[in-house]
């Protein structure tokens, strides 16, 4: 049983990537680019900050420790050393993100075991020390730690942002041809001929050229099939017309049976022409679906009632193709069942036209075979009715021309349920 395009798109393939990874190629390429850049930036920043805040601060603090020791031994030299003597701080105060202050405190404690308090918060850009003997002193912060590397960090971040933006623009230009190829392939799958010219990198151009070759081969195949079926069917009409004329002038008991066989052959030819014609002359238009379904049901079974349910909807479709597809389904349902129901449903991303009957239905394992061209499930049945097994195949081709699918299932009426699913 065919799945709808939405189900096929949402179904995770084997070996799919983890759910936390982005799904688009553009996002994945950006992730591949950004992660190494950010990692390198962080590694450089950590190494630089460790060197700057720890090694340089420890060296400068060691130099300052000698001046502090000199000022403690000779207080009269404190002014010359730019050290202010006074009351000690009440307690140690260091901000938790101040790495250089932490390194400075550890080095000062190593040099002065009697150090009891280090305060870098009370007075901005000043360090206050307190010792066990009750003395205290203050000096400029820049004497024990290098200037904060804000300029270098800002430069690193600004450079990273600039290069990432340039890379994004470059990637966007590289991904644009892939998106154009995807749109052209999607349009061709819906029966439309989108203008496409291969561009981009060598690999993308190769894929685009292969797509154009494939599209040309498929179009030639469809054209040849159409010409073949149309030609054969047209050539058979002349002898059939002559046979009908001769049978009408015959007055023998067998003439009625022969006339029935000729009519069956005409129906087979009409079916061939319908299959060959598909939607070649049909153009998309926005139409009201419910009146179209009613016309299709009346065309297929003019003398029998058909239930029609569903809301009033407008859709952008191939009107003649949809009318022919629904008529085929209604005709099949009326052939094998007494009750026929046509329903219209609308979802978030698709429109579903369902035709159901109360007949014997089709075994589930024969759904795919029933939709193949020239496939008849009852091989022993004679073909006097003109059945060549093209009805469901025509319906599936019409559904695919809309970018949708034909689904078969079991109806609650007891027979077959055929659904034409087309995207909105």
XYZ file of C-alpha atoms in Angstrom:
424
model
C 0.000 0.000 0.000
C 1.375 3.364 -1.002
C 2.154 5.759 1.810
C 1.344 9.425 1.684
C 4.174 11.882 0.923
C 3.919 13.274 4.462
C 4.318 9.822 5.992
C 7.246 9.005 3.730
C 8.882 12.302 4.584
C 8.420 11.863 8.343
C 9.444 8.213 8.456
C 13.017 7.935 9.852
C 15.285 5.972 7.476
C 17.583 3.234 8.603
C 20.778 4.548 10.086
C 19.218 7.979 10.607
C 21.198 10.641 12.431
C 20.435 11.365 16.104
C 17.423 13.601 16.729
C 19.552 16.368 18.241
C 21.313 16.953 14.910
C 19.762 19.524 12.550
C 17.965 18.007 9.575
C 18.822 20.469 6.805
C 22.118 20.387 4.944
C 22.524 24.125 5.494
C 22.261 23.783 9.286
C 24.573 20.771 9.374
C 27.195 22.555 7.287
C 26.936 25.538 9.614
C 27.371 23.224 12.605
C 30.436 21.630 11.017
C 31.886 25.096 10.483
C 30.968 26.698 13.814
C 31.968 23.889 16.192
C 35.684 23.824 15.193
C 35.877 27.632 15.153
C 34.313 27.944 18.598
C 36.462 25.106 19.943
C 39.657 26.730 18.691
C 38.582 30.107 20.046
C 37.852 28.607 23.459
C 41.140 26.696 23.536
C 43.128 29.814 22.614
C 41.198 31.932 25.105
C 41.692 29.444 27.947
C 45.401 29.083 27.240
C 45.827 32.841 26.983
C 43.838 33.592 30.118
C 45.703 30.960 32.088
C 49.012 32.432 30.962
C 47.842 36.005 31.467
C 46.002 35.709 34.772
C 48.139 33.123 36.497
C 51.721 33.277 35.293
C 51.955 37.023 34.731
C 49.993 37.805 37.909
C 52.186 35.511 39.999
C 55.332 37.144 38.644
C 54.047 40.680 39.263
C 52.783 39.741 42.740
C 56.213 38.327 43.632
C 57.803 41.642 42.671
C 55.214 43.555 44.666
C 55.770 41.295 47.683
C 59.318 42.592 48.022
C 58.021 46.174 48.112
C 55.359 45.215 50.679
C 58.004 43.565 52.865
C 60.199 46.679 52.581
C 57.271 48.953 53.505
C 56.505 46.812 56.569
C 60.142 47.036 57.752
C 60.494 50.729 56.915
C 57.082 52.466 57.005
C 58.677 55.764 56.040
C 59.345 54.314 52.549
C 55.663 53.453 51.935
C 54.838 56.726 50.161
C 57.825 56.329 47.867
C 56.642 52.817 47.023
C 53.073 54.092 46.353
C 51.707 52.119 49.304
C 49.177 53.583 51.708
C 49.357 52.410 55.314
C 46.173 52.302 57.357
C 43.541 50.131 58.954
C 43.253 46.561 57.656
C 40.108 45.452 55.802
C 37.365 43.866 57.868
C 37.378 40.633 55.826
C 38.652 39.091 52.627
C 36.509 39.994 49.616
C 37.249 38.684 46.101
C 34.718 38.243 43.315
C 34.416 34.608 42.249
C 35.171 35.368 38.591
C 38.290 37.427 39.399
C 40.956 34.884 38.442
C 43.910 37.250 38.786
C 42.869 38.218 42.344
C 42.771 34.571 43.340
C 46.249 33.962 41.921
C 47.503 37.131 43.658
C 46.069 36.054 47.031
C 47.669 32.608 46.834
C 51.059 34.117 46.014
C 50.811 36.732 48.823
C 49.851 34.054 51.366
C 52.876 32.083 50.286
C 55.140 35.127 50.757
C 53.412 36.389 53.965
C 52.173 33.592 56.229
C 50.669 36.180 58.611
C 48.372 37.633 55.912
C 44.765 37.381 57.114
C 42.699 39.486 54.667
C 42.780 40.470 50.984
C 40.099 42.879 49.730
C 39.785 43.798 46.020
C 36.105 44.835 46.094
C 35.713 47.719 48.568
C 37.754 50.236 46.567
C 37.791 49.965 42.783
C 41.196 49.156 41.279
C 42.776 49.050 44.755
C 44.015 46.115 46.832
C 43.720 46.200 50.624
C 45.783 43.831 52.804
C 45.483 42.982 56.503
C 48.058 41.214 58.674
C 47.907 39.451 62.033
C 49.662 42.330 63.812
C 46.738 44.642 62.929
C 48.527 46.624 60.228
C 47.013 47.227 56.834
C 48.031 48.714 53.532
C 46.581 49.580 50.149
C 48.106 49.844 46.678
C 47.015 50.002 43.039
C 45.698 46.834 41.480
C 47.809 47.201 38.358
C 50.939 46.627 40.480
C 50.037 42.971 40.964
C 48.060 42.012 37.835
C 48.272 42.848 34.174
C 45.559 44.884 32.532
C 42.457 42.872 31.635
C 42.714 41.606 28.034
C 39.314 42.963 27.018
C 40.572 44.339 23.730
C 42.045 41.021 22.668
C 38.916 39.096 23.677
C 36.662 41.554 21.865
C 38.875 41.317 18.807
C 38.729 37.510 18.894
C 34.928 37.472 19.196
C 34.460 40.133 16.504
C 36.774 38.260 14.118
C 34.972 34.989 14.772
C 31.575 36.592 14.098
C 32.823 38.237 10.909
C 34.378 35.052 9.537
C 31.307 33.022 10.475
C 29.053 35.491 8.640
C 31.284 35.314 5.553
C 31.221 31.515 5.728
C 27.427 31.512 6.035
C 27.112 33.652 2.914
C 29.481 31.350 1.041
C 27.584 28.246 2.161
C 24.312 29.822 1.155
C 25.639 30.317 -2.337
C 26.809 26.709 -2.471
C 23.528 25.280 -1.177
C 21.307 27.355 -3.480
C 21.944 25.077 -6.534
C 21.048 22.019 -4.443
C 17.743 23.610 -3.459
C 17.032 24.510 -7.093
C 17.683 20.893 -8.073
C 15.359 19.668 -5.309
C 12.593 22.038 -6.451
C 12.989 20.913 -10.068
C 12.817 17.241 -9.060
C 9.747 17.889 -6.890
C 8.017 19.763 -9.705
C 8.767 16.932 -12.148
C 7.338 14.431 -9.665
C 4.103 16.454 -9.733
C 3.956 16.427 -13.504
C 5.280 19.972 -13.959
C 8.196 20.986 -16.140
C 10.272 23.488 -14.156
C 13.024 25.443 -15.879
C 16.337 24.196 -14.503
C 19.978 24.690 -15.475
C 22.822 22.937 -13.574
C 24.969 25.366 -11.583
C 27.183 25.289 -8.520
C 30.063 22.977 -7.618
C 31.207 20.167 -9.882
C 29.346 17.494 -7.920
C 26.117 19.502 -7.889
C 26.374 20.171 -11.635
C 26.940 16.462 -12.238
C 23.823 15.609 -10.225
C 21.840 18.275 -12.095
C 22.985 16.968 -15.470
C 22.055 13.418 -14.460
C 18.618 14.671 -13.402
C 18.073 16.405 -16.756
C 19.084 13.235 -18.627
C 16.739 11.156 -16.489
C 13.901 13.622 -16.998
C 14.420 13.588 -20.748
C 14.413 9.768 -20.855
C 11.220 9.581 -18.792
C 9.508 12.173 -20.992
C 10.530 10.265 -24.134
C 9.204 7.052 -22.607
C 5.869 8.670 -21.750
C 5.611 10.214 -25.208
C 6.385 6.911 -26.913
C 3.859 5.061 -24.748
C 1.207 7.659 -25.508
C 1.887 7.499 -29.252
C 1.895 3.706 -29.231
C -1.382 3.293 -27.371
C -3.045 6.125 -29.235
C -1.908 4.790 -32.593
C -2.960 1.213 -31.921
C -6.303 2.262 -30.477
C -6.985 4.614 -33.369
C -6.106 2.013 -35.981
C -8.421 -0.539 -34.364
C -11.431 1.750 -34.492
C -11.806 1.464 -38.291
C -12.166 -2.342 -38.459
C -14.356 -2.309 -35.354
C -16.686 0.241 -36.927
C -16.850 -1.906 -40.082
C -17.613 -4.987 -37.980
C -20.412 -3.167 -36.159
C -21.924 -2.123 -39.478
C -21.788 -5.656 -40.871
C -23.237 -7.121 -37.664
C -26.113 -4.647 -37.738
C -27.080 -5.956 -41.183
C -26.823 -9.617 -40.166
C -29.948 -11.418 -39.051
C -28.535 -14.437 -37.297
C -28.789 -15.531 -33.630
C -25.050 -15.122 -33.042
C -24.990 -11.494 -34.165
C -26.066 -10.186 -30.740
C -23.212 -11.974 -28.976
C -20.745 -10.755 -31.575
C -22.041 -7.213 -31.207
C -21.482 -7.469 -27.432
C -17.880 -8.554 -28.021
C -17.314 -5.618 -30.365
C -18.686 -3.199 -27.747
C -16.360 -4.718 -25.153
C -13.445 -4.185 -27.511
C -14.490 -0.560 -27.958
C -14.520 -0.086 -24.212
C -11.036 -1.594 -24.028
C -9.832 0.845 -26.686
C -11.396 3.757 -24.824
C -9.585 2.620 -21.688
C -6.284 2.453 -23.581
C -6.819 5.993 -24.864
C -7.686 7.211 -21.382
C -4.564 5.578 -19.933
C -2.377 7.029 -22.687
C -3.901 10.475 -22.400
C -3.389 10.784 -18.584
C -3.256 14.514 -17.831
C -1.339 15.658 -20.878
C -3.953 18.256 -21.810
C -5.000 19.081 -18.269
C -3.905 22.258 -16.489
C -3.960 23.059 -12.799
C -6.796 25.238 -11.592
C -8.423 26.105 -8.298
C -11.817 24.483 -8.258
C -14.521 23.504 -5.786
C -14.028 19.824 -4.996
C -17.508 18.793 -3.917
C -19.275 19.708 -7.206
C -16.417 18.032 -9.098
C -16.875 14.822 -7.096
C -20.628 14.939 -7.671
C -20.097 15.291 -11.446
C -17.618 12.397 -11.435
C -20.063 10.148 -9.539
C -22.933 11.001 -11.895
C -20.695 10.410 -14.912
C -19.665 6.974 -13.624
C -23.119 5.823 -12.413
C -25.843 8.027 -13.917
C -28.669 5.707 -12.870
C -27.586 4.811 -9.336
C -27.423 6.943 -6.172
C -24.000 7.685 -4.679
C -23.506 8.998 -1.136
C -21.364 12.150 -1.016
C -20.107 13.537 2.296
C -17.509 16.108 3.332
C -17.008 19.855 3.673
C -16.984 22.425 0.902
C -13.347 22.791 -0.163
C -11.399 24.558 -2.879
C -8.131 23.031 -4.069
C -5.460 23.629 -6.697
C -5.675 20.435 -8.783
C -5.892 19.012 -12.298
C -9.699 19.079 -12.675
C -10.060 16.640 -15.571
C -7.550 14.219 -14.095
C -9.251 14.230 -10.691
C -12.690 13.852 -12.267
C -11.504 10.897 -14.340
C -9.795 9.271 -11.339
C -12.860 9.549 -9.086
C -15.111 8.317 -11.886
C -12.934 5.229 -12.319
C -13.091 4.477 -8.592
C -16.874 4.978 -8.478
C -17.304 2.771 -11.550
C -15.227 0.000 -9.977
C -17.139 0.330 -6.701
C -20.484 0.134 -8.494
C -19.350 -2.923 -10.448
C -18.618 -4.982 -7.321
C -20.907 -3.439 -4.678
C -24.476 -2.260 -4.190
C -23.688 0.728 -1.990
C -21.105 3.359 -2.973
C -19.935 6.228 -0.803
C -17.668 9.155 -1.753
C -16.226 11.235 1.094
C -14.006 14.305 1.235
C -11.674 15.025 4.150
C -9.207 17.830 4.798
C -6.144 17.629 7.040
C -3.318 19.960 7.957
C -1.230 19.114 4.916
C -3.377 16.956 2.619
C -6.809 16.438 1.103
C -8.241 12.914 1.002
C -10.915 11.754 -1.443
C -12.214 8.314 -0.433
C -14.452 5.982 -2.466
C -15.935 3.006 -0.582
C -18.247 0.123 -1.401
C -19.859 -2.871 0.288
C -18.533 -5.426 -2.169
C -16.118 -8.330 -1.595
C -13.082 -6.026 -1.505
C -9.469 -6.943 -2.297
C -7.132 -9.042 -0.117
C -4.573 -6.905 1.655
C -1.659 -8.771 0.098
C -3.015 -7.916 -3.374
C -3.234 -4.130 -2.955
C 0.018 -3.396 -4.771
C -0.746 -5.855 -7.571
C -4.176 -4.283 -8.070
C -2.598 -0.904 -8.830
C -0.186 -2.201 -11.458
C -1.140 -1.576 -15.119
C -2.978 -4.413 -16.924
C -3.327 -6.336 -13.670
C -6.569 -8.265 -13.076
C -6.921 -10.133 -9.810
C -9.382 -12.687 -11.225
C -7.359 -14.302 -14.011
C -10.026 -16.888 -14.764
C -12.702 -14.271 -15.420
C -13.463 -13.602 -19.066
C -12.905 -10.159 -20.503
C -16.252 -9.703 -22.171
C -16.922 -6.697 -19.955
C -13.944 -4.822 -21.354
C -11.892 -4.835 -18.173
C -8.134 -4.584 -18.860
C -6.916 -3.735 -15.365
C -6.080 -0.062 -15.934
C -8.601 1.645 -13.650
C -6.552 1.780 -10.441
C -3.373 2.408 -12.405
C -4.919 5.500 -13.970
C -6.055 6.699 -10.546
C -2.580 6.217 -9.076
C -0.996 8.122 -11.972
C -3.393 11.019 -11.408
C -2.601 11.028 -7.678
C 1.127 11.022 -8.360
C 0.709 13.868 -10.851
C -0.650 15.874 -7.916
C 2.332 14.904 -5.775
C 0.177 12.490 -3.762
C -0.617 8.794 -3.646
C -3.382 6.206 -3.926
C -4.062 4.142 -0.802
C -6.191 1.017 -0.604
C -7.763 -0.352 2.561
C -10.802 -1.956 4.114
C -14.000 0.076 4.309
C -16.390 0.037 7.230
C -19.050 -0.788 4.631
C -17.364 -4.159 4.216
C -15.707 -3.682 0.838
C -12.787 -1.754 -0.624
C -11.768 1.740 0.434
C -9.668 3.673 -2.112
C -8.212 7.010 -1.015
C -6.666 9.668 -3.251
C -4.304 11.675 -1.038
C -3.049 14.967 -2.503
C -1.054 17.694 -0.699
C -2.776 20.995 -0.097
